[in-house]
PDB file of C-alpha atoms in Angstrom:
ATOM      1  CA  VAL A   1      73.132 141.976  58.067  1.00  0.00           C
ATOM      2  CA  GLY A   2      72.417 138.058  57.977  1.00  0.00           C
ATOM      3  CA  THR A   3      69.208 137.173  56.369  1.00  0.00           C
ATOM      4  CA  GLN A   4      68.136 133.006  56.802  1.00  0.00           C
ATOM      5  CA  LEU A   5      64.506 132.066  55.711  1.00  0.00           C
ATOM      6  CA  ALA A   6      63.486 129.042  57.500  1.00  0.00           C
ATOM      7  CA  ILE A   7      60.767 126.754  55.635  1.00  0.00           C
ATOM      8  CA  VAL A   8      58.498 124.113  57.477  1.00  0.00           C
ATOM      9  CA  ASN A   9      56.629 121.457  55.403  1.00  0.00           C
ATOM     10  CA  PRO A  10      54.346 120.118  58.518  1.00  0.00           C
ATOM     11  CA  GLY A  11      52.392 117.816  55.944  1.00  0.00           C
ATOM     12  CA  ALA A  12      52.541 113.993  55.616  1.00  0.00           C
ATOM     13  CA  VAL A  13      53.554 114.571  51.696  1.00  0.00           C
ATOM     14  CA  ASP A  14      56.941 115.965  50.442  1.00  0.00           C
ATOM     15  CA  ALA A  15      56.682 119.292  49.434  1.00  0.00           C
ATOM     16  CA  THR A  16      58.274 120.900  46.008  1.00  0.00           C
ATOM     17  CA  VAL A  17      59.471 124.295  47.022  1.00  0.00           C
ATOM     18  CA  LEU A  18      60.648 127.623  44.722  1.00  0.00           C
ATOM     19  CA  VAL A  19      62.189 130.165  46.658  1.00  0.00           C
ATOM     20  CA  SER A  20      62.323 133.197  44.275  1.00  0.00           C
ATOM     21  CA  LEU A  21      64.738 136.313  45.290  1.00  0.00           C
ATOM     22  CA  SER A  22      64.297 139.431  43.476  1.00  0.00           C
ATOM     23  CA  ASP A  23      66.544 142.661  44.517  1.00  0.00           C
ATOM     24  CA  ALA A  24      66.060 146.338  43.862  1.00  0.00           C
ATOM     25  CA  HIS A  25      67.118 145.938  40.271  1.00  0.00           C
ATOM     26  CA  GLY A  26      64.961 143.745  39.393  1.00  0.00           C
ATOM     27  CA  GLN A  27      67.052 140.113  39.395  1.00  0.00           C
ATOM     28  CA  THR A  28      65.586 137.672  40.551  1.00  0.00           C
ATOM     29  CA  THR A  29      67.503 134.188  41.795  1.00  0.00           C
ATOM     30  CA  ARG A  30      65.669 131.175  42.050  1.00  0.00           C
ATOM     31  CA  VAL A  31      66.307 128.438  44.490  1.00  0.00           C
ATOM     32  CA  PRO A  32      64.329 125.055  43.957  1.00  0.00           C
ATOM     33  CA  LEU A  33      64.182 122.860  47.152  1.00  0.00           C
ATOM     34  CA  THR A  34      62.394 119.420  47.925  1.00  0.00           C
ATOM     35  CA  LEU A  35      61.449 119.479  51.444  1.00  0.00           C
ATOM     36  CA  ALA A  36      60.566 116.342  53.237  1.00  0.00           C
ATOM     37  CA  ALA A  37      57.395 115.710  55.018  1.00  0.00           C
ATOM     38  CA  GLY A  38      57.484 116.995  58.264  1.00  0.00           C
ATOM     39  CA  ALA A  39      60.573 118.792  57.714  1.00  0.00           C
ATOM     40  CA  ARG A  40      62.270 122.187  58.875  1.00  0.00           C
ATOM     41  CA  ARG A  41      65.022 123.797  56.346  1.00  0.00           C
ATOM     42  CA  VAL A  42      66.729 127.364  56.783  1.00  0.00           C
ATOM     43  CA  LEU A  43      68.358 128.575  53.637  1.00  0.00           C
ATOM     44  CA  ASP A  44      71.026 131.113  54.445  1.00  0.00           C
ATOM     45  CA  VAL A  45      70.267 133.906  52.121  1.00  0.00           C
ATOM     46  CA  GLY A  46      73.978 135.377  52.157  1.00  0.00           C
ATOM     47  CA  ALA A  47      75.620 132.106  51.001  1.00  0.00           C
ATOM     48  CA  ILE A  48      73.956 133.155  47.675  1.00  0.00           C
ATOM     49  CA  PRO A  49      76.377 134.722  45.756  1.00  0.00           C
ATOM     50  CA  ALA A  50      74.218 137.395  43.954  1.00  0.00           C
ATOM     51  CA  LEU A  51      72.664 138.222  47.239  1.00  0.00           C
ATOM     52  CA  ALA A  52      75.405 138.569  49.575  1.00  0.00           C
ATOM     53  CA  ALA A  53      75.208 141.915  49.783  1.00  0.00           C
ATOM     54  CA  ALA A  54      71.773 142.786  48.200  1.00  0.00           C
ATOM     55  CA  THR A  55      68.266 143.987  49.568  1.00  0.00           C
ATOM     56  CA  PHE A  56      65.663 141.789  48.359  1.00  0.00           C
ATOM     57  CA  SER A  57      62.157 140.455  48.633  1.00  0.00           C
ATOM     58  CA  THR A  58      60.976 136.559  48.832  1.00  0.00           C
ATOM     59  CA  VAL A  59      58.316 134.822  46.798  1.00  0.00           C
ATOM     60  CA  LEU A  60      57.792 131.287  48.062  1.00  0.00           C
ATOM     61  CA  GLU A  61      55.625 128.901  45.738  1.00  0.00           C
ATOM     62  CA  SER A  62      54.844 125.491  46.692  1.00  0.00           C
ATOM     63  CA  ASP A  63      53.045 122.377  45.708  1.00  0.00           C
ATOM     64  CA  GLU A  64      52.002 121.575  49.406  1.00  0.00           C
ATOM     65  CA  THR A  65      51.325 124.034  52.112  1.00  0.00           C
ATOM     66  CA  VAL A  66      54.073 125.392  54.096  1.00  0.00           C
ATOM     67  CA  THR A  67      55.320 127.611  56.499  1.00  0.00           C
ATOM     68  CA  LEU A  68      58.048 130.709  55.575  1.00  0.00           C
ATOM     69  CA  GLU A  69      59.450 132.647  58.601  1.00  0.00           C
ATOM     70  CA  ARG A  70      61.949 135.414  57.711  1.00  0.00           C
ATOM     71  CA  VAL A  71      65.032 135.806  60.371  1.00  0.00           C
ATOM     72  CA  MET A  72      67.161 138.964  59.948  1.00  0.00           C
ATOM     73  CA  PHE A  73      70.282 139.371  62.271  1.00  0.00           C
ATOM     74  CA  TRP A  74      72.916 141.906  62.671  1.00  0.00           C
ATOM     75  CA  ALA A  75      76.977 141.946  63.708  1.00  0.00           C
ATOM     76  CA  GLU A  76      77.973 140.627  67.309  1.00  0.00           C
ATOM     77  CA  GLY A  77      73.725 140.117  67.979  1.00  0.00           C
ATOM     78  CA  SER A  78      73.182 143.654  68.537  1.00  0.00           C
ATOM     79  CA  ALA A  79      69.625 143.146  67.121  1.00  0.00           C
ATOM     80  CA  SER A  80      67.304 140.430  65.366  1.00  0.00           C
ATOM     81  CA  THR A  81      63.796 140.061  63.791  1.00  0.00           C
ATOM     82  CA  VAL A  82      61.573 137.482  62.247  1.00  0.00           C
ATOM     83  CA  ALA A  83      58.556 138.166  60.349  1.00  0.00           C
ATOM     84  CA  PRO A  84      56.404 135.884  59.001  1.00  0.00           C
ATOM     85  CA  ALA A  85      55.377 135.592  55.432  1.00  0.00           C
ATOM     86  CA  VAL A  86      52.269 137.398  53.773  1.00  0.00           C
ATOM     87  CA  GLU A  87      49.903 134.596  51.925  1.00  0.00           C
ATOM     88  CA  VAL A  88      48.811 137.386  49.369  1.00  0.00           C
ATOM     89  CA  PRO A  89      49.779 140.565  47.876  1.00  0.00           C
ATOM     90  CA  ALA A  90      47.158 143.663  47.932  1.00  0.00           C
ATOM     91  CA  THR A  91      46.551 146.611  46.752  1.00  0.00           C
ATOM     92  CA  ARG A  92      46.175 148.990  49.509  1.00  0.00           C
ATOM     93  CA  TRP A  93      48.096 148.639  53.210  1.00  0.00           C
ATOM     94  CA  TYR A  94      47.548 149.766  56.423  1.00  0.00           C
ATOM     95  CA  PHE A  95      49.970 150.786  59.094  1.00  0.00           C
ATOM     96  CA  ALA A  96      48.381 152.320  62.220  1.00  0.00           C
ATOM     97  CA  ALA A  97      51.892 153.655  64.260  1.00  0.00           C
ATOM     98  CA  GLY A  98      55.562 154.449  63.168  1.00  0.00           C
ATOM     99  CA  SER A  99      57.718 156.864  64.860  1.00  0.00           C
ATOM    100  CA  THR A 100      60.500 158.763  63.357  1.00  0.00           C
ATOM    101  CA  ALA A 101      61.503 160.565  66.423  1.00  0.00           C
ATOM    102  CA  ASP A 102      64.752 160.088  68.155  1.00  0.00           C
ATOM    103  CA  PRO A 103      66.233 157.060  68.604  1.00  0.00           C
ATOM    104  CA  PHE A 104      63.749 155.628  66.242  1.00  0.00           C
ATOM    105  CA  GLU A 105      64.307 155.070  62.364  1.00  0.00           C
ATOM    106  CA  LEU A 106      61.288 154.257  60.221  1.00  0.00           C
ATOM    107  CA  PHE A 107      60.945 152.338  56.640  1.00  0.00           C
ATOM    108  CA  TYR A 108      58.204 151.059  54.406  1.00  0.00           C
ATOM    109  CA  LEU A 109      59.742 148.036  52.343  1.00  0.00           C
ATOM    110  CA  VAL A 110      57.261 147.582  49.485  1.00  0.00           C
ATOM    111  CA  GLN A 111      57.515 144.436  47.103  1.00  0.00           C
ATOM    112  CA  ASN A 112      55.993 144.009  43.317  1.00  0.00           C
ATOM    113  CA  PRO A 113      56.014 140.450  42.858  1.00  0.00           C
ATOM    114  CA  GLY A 114      53.907 141.305  39.323  1.00  0.00           C
ATOM    115  CA  ASP A 115      54.919 141.719  35.706  1.00  0.00           C
ATOM    116  CA  THR A 116      53.954 144.834  35.812  1.00  0.00           C
ATOM    117  CA  PRO A 117      55.207 148.337  37.334  1.00  0.00           C
ATOM    118  CA  ALA A 118      53.285 149.586  40.445  1.00  0.00           C
ATOM    119  CA  ASP A 119      53.057 153.188  41.339  1.00  0.00           C
ATOM    120  CA  VAL A 120      52.466 153.662  44.584  1.00  0.00           C
ATOM    121  CA  GLN A 121      51.083 156.450  46.502  1.00  0.00           C
ATOM    122  CA  VAL A 122      51.946 156.759  50.310  1.00  0.00           C
ATOM    123  CA  ARG A 123      49.392 158.980  52.394  1.00  0.00           C
ATOM    124  CA  TYR A 124      50.960 160.048  55.983  1.00  0.00           C
ATOM    125  CA  LEU A 125      48.876 160.524  59.044  1.00  0.00           C
ATOM    126  CA  LEU A 126      50.182 163.270  60.960  1.00  0.00           C
ATOM    127  CA  PRO A 127      49.170 163.882  65.090  1.00  0.00           C
ATOM    128  CA  ASP A 128      46.935 166.512  66.057  1.00  0.00           C
ATOM    129  CA  GLY A 129      44.723 167.091  62.622  1.00  0.00           C
ATOM    130  CA  ALA A 130      47.948 167.682  60.416  1.00  0.00           C
ATOM    131  CA  ALA A 131      46.829 167.670  56.723  1.00  0.00           C
ATOM    132  CA  PRO A 132      48.135 164.145  55.744  1.00  0.00           C
ATOM    133  CA  LEU A 133      51.049 164.527  53.502  1.00  0.00           C
ATOM    134  CA  THR A 134      51.379 162.385  50.015  1.00  0.00           C
ATOM    135  CA  ARG A 135      54.375 160.995  48.207  1.00  0.00           C
ATOM    136  CA  ALA A 136      54.680 158.735  45.275  1.00  0.00           C
ATOM    137  CA  TYR A 137      56.988 156.247  43.978  1.00  0.00           C
ATOM    138  CA  THR A 138      57.089 153.697  41.487  1.00  0.00           C
ATOM    139  CA  VAL A 139      58.681 150.247  41.876  1.00  0.00           C
ATOM    140  CA  ALA A 140      59.630 147.807  38.907  1.00  0.00           C
ATOM    141  CA  PRO A 141      58.061 144.403  37.790  1.00  0.00           C
ATOM    142  CA  ARG A 142      59.688 141.668  40.351  1.00  0.00           C
ATOM    143  CA  SER A 143      61.330 144.229  42.639  1.00  0.00           C
ATOM    144  CA  ARG A 144      61.415 145.904  45.836  1.00  0.00           C
ATOM    145  CA  ALA A 145      61.746 149.234  47.179  1.00  0.00           C
ATOM    146  CA  THR A 146      62.872 150.492  50.266  1.00  0.00           C
ATOM    147  CA  ILE A 147      61.118 153.889  52.002  1.00  0.00           C
ATOM    148  CA  TRP A 148      62.846 155.671  54.591  1.00  0.00           C
ATOM    149  CA  VAL A 149      60.303 157.715  55.938  1.00  0.00           C
ATOM    150  CA  ASP A 150      62.768 160.066  58.093  1.00  0.00           C
ATOM    151  CA  ARG A 151      64.516 161.083  55.141  1.00  0.00           C
ATOM    152  CA  ASP A 152      61.212 161.721  52.778  1.00  0.00           C
ATOM    153  CA  ASP A 153      59.990 164.945  53.820  1.00  0.00           C
ATOM    154  CA  PRO A 154      61.322 167.230  56.440  1.00  0.00           C
ATOM    155  CA  THR A 155      57.731 166.852  57.848  1.00  0.00           C
ATOM    156  CA  LEU A 156      58.185 163.490  59.058  1.00  0.00           C
ATOM    157  CA  ALA A 157      61.468 164.018  60.629  1.00  0.00           C
ATOM    158  CA  GLY A 158      60.981 163.498  64.631  1.00  0.00           C
ATOM    159  CA  THR A 159      57.236 162.401  64.374  1.00  0.00           C
ATOM    160  CA  ASP A 160      54.738 159.730  64.910  1.00  0.00           C
ATOM    161  CA  VAL A 161      53.128 158.421  61.604  1.00  0.00           C
ATOM    162  CA  ALA A 162      50.681 156.499  60.624  1.00  0.00           C
ATOM    163  CA  ALA A 163      50.536 155.682  56.768  1.00  0.00           C
ATOM    164  CA  GLU A 164      48.442 153.933  53.777  1.00  0.00           C
ATOM    165  CA  LEU A 165      50.312 152.546  50.875  1.00  0.00           C
ATOM    166  CA  LEU A 166      48.033 152.225  47.797  1.00  0.00           C
ATOM    167  CA  SER A 167      48.930 150.778  44.487  1.00  0.00           C
ATOM    168  CA  LEU A 168      47.195 153.639  42.033  1.00  0.00           C
ATOM    169  CA  THR A 169      47.920 151.341  39.006  1.00  0.00           C
ATOM    170  CA  GLY A 170      46.338 148.005  40.805  1.00  0.00           C
ATOM    171  CA  THR A 171      48.994 145.788  41.009  1.00  0.00           C
ATOM    172  CA  PRO A 172      49.815 144.094  44.378  1.00  0.00           C
ATOM    173  CA  ILE A 173      51.951 144.786  46.322  1.00  0.00           C
ATOM    174  CA  VAL A 174      53.487 143.612  49.485  1.00  0.00           C
ATOM    175  CA  VAL A 175      54.242 145.992  52.251  1.00  0.00           C
ATOM    176  CA  GLU A 176      56.047 145.756  55.424  1.00  0.00           C
ATOM    177  CA  ARG A 177      57.232 148.539  58.150  1.00  0.00           C
ATOM    178  CA  SER A 178      60.900 148.384  60.134  1.00  0.00           C
ATOM    179  CA  MET A 179      61.291 150.317  62.577  1.00  0.00           C
ATOM    180  CA  TYR A 180      64.784 150.731  64.171  1.00  0.00           C
ATOM    181  CA  VAL A 181      66.443 152.195  67.563  1.00  0.00           C
ATOM    182  CA  LYS A 182      69.241 153.627  66.731  1.00  0.00           C
ATOM    183  CA  SER A 183      72.690 152.900  68.829  1.00  0.00           C
ATOM    184  CA  GLY A 184      75.062 155.117  67.590  1.00  0.00           C
ATOM    185  CA  GLN A 185      76.752 152.005  65.725  1.00  0.00           C
ATOM    186  CA  PRO A 186      76.597 151.024  62.122  1.00  0.00           C
ATOM    187  CA  ALA A 187      74.397 148.009  63.649  1.00  0.00           C
ATOM    188  CA  PRO A 188      71.050 149.340  65.200  1.00  0.00           C
ATOM    189  CA  ALA A 189      70.153 148.702  69.012  1.00  0.00           C
ATOM    190  CA  ALA A 190      66.920 147.017  68.392  1.00  0.00           C
ATOM    191  CA  VAL A 191      64.269 145.824  64.956  1.00  0.00           C
ATOM    192  CA  HIS A 192      61.003 145.526  64.576  1.00  0.00           C
ATOM    193  CA  SER A 193      59.388 144.426  61.417  1.00  0.00           C
ATOM    194  CA  GLY A 194      55.303 143.199  60.515  1.00  0.00           C
ATOM    195  CA  ALA A 195      53.317 143.663  57.353  1.00  0.00           C
ATOM    196  CA  GLY A 196      50.383 146.268  57.398  1.00  0.00           C
ATOM    197  CA  VAL A 197      46.845 145.189  57.047  1.00  0.00           C
TER     198      VAL A 197
END
């Protein structure tokens, strides 16, 4: 998997940018950049040795307004996805749809950009009036976690699902949903990613 961060400075003033990349263990790599007025820059995260084979989340800080998109692509161009940044974290995130029915795999990606742990409750809403299923996780400060929904509980394998993710400790988080279409190969046939509301 390759990951690039595309940063654009649409303004008339150079921007001083700090990109902080935090892995699942809470280790943060910081990349300072100067982005000229009206310029675009692509940061190839795979070229950063500490993140070459890591899962990570991103926080971008800038003294000017800039835009950020994440581009992910898999081997031999089997799949790719583009997702815009989220402006601010929140304590509650909603996802109206998702599926673990074959050939789909469903993941919730949780970022804790703060300095305190986040106790996160996931409430899965199931079809046909079935009772919601609740699970709990702790996400360490300045780190990220992946919830593989298909494997979270046998009830969640092979179904459609909606979800509410709530930070019980009040620590603001960012949550994204990724759905993969299995291909029978290590790389997926297609991927869709997007933040909750």
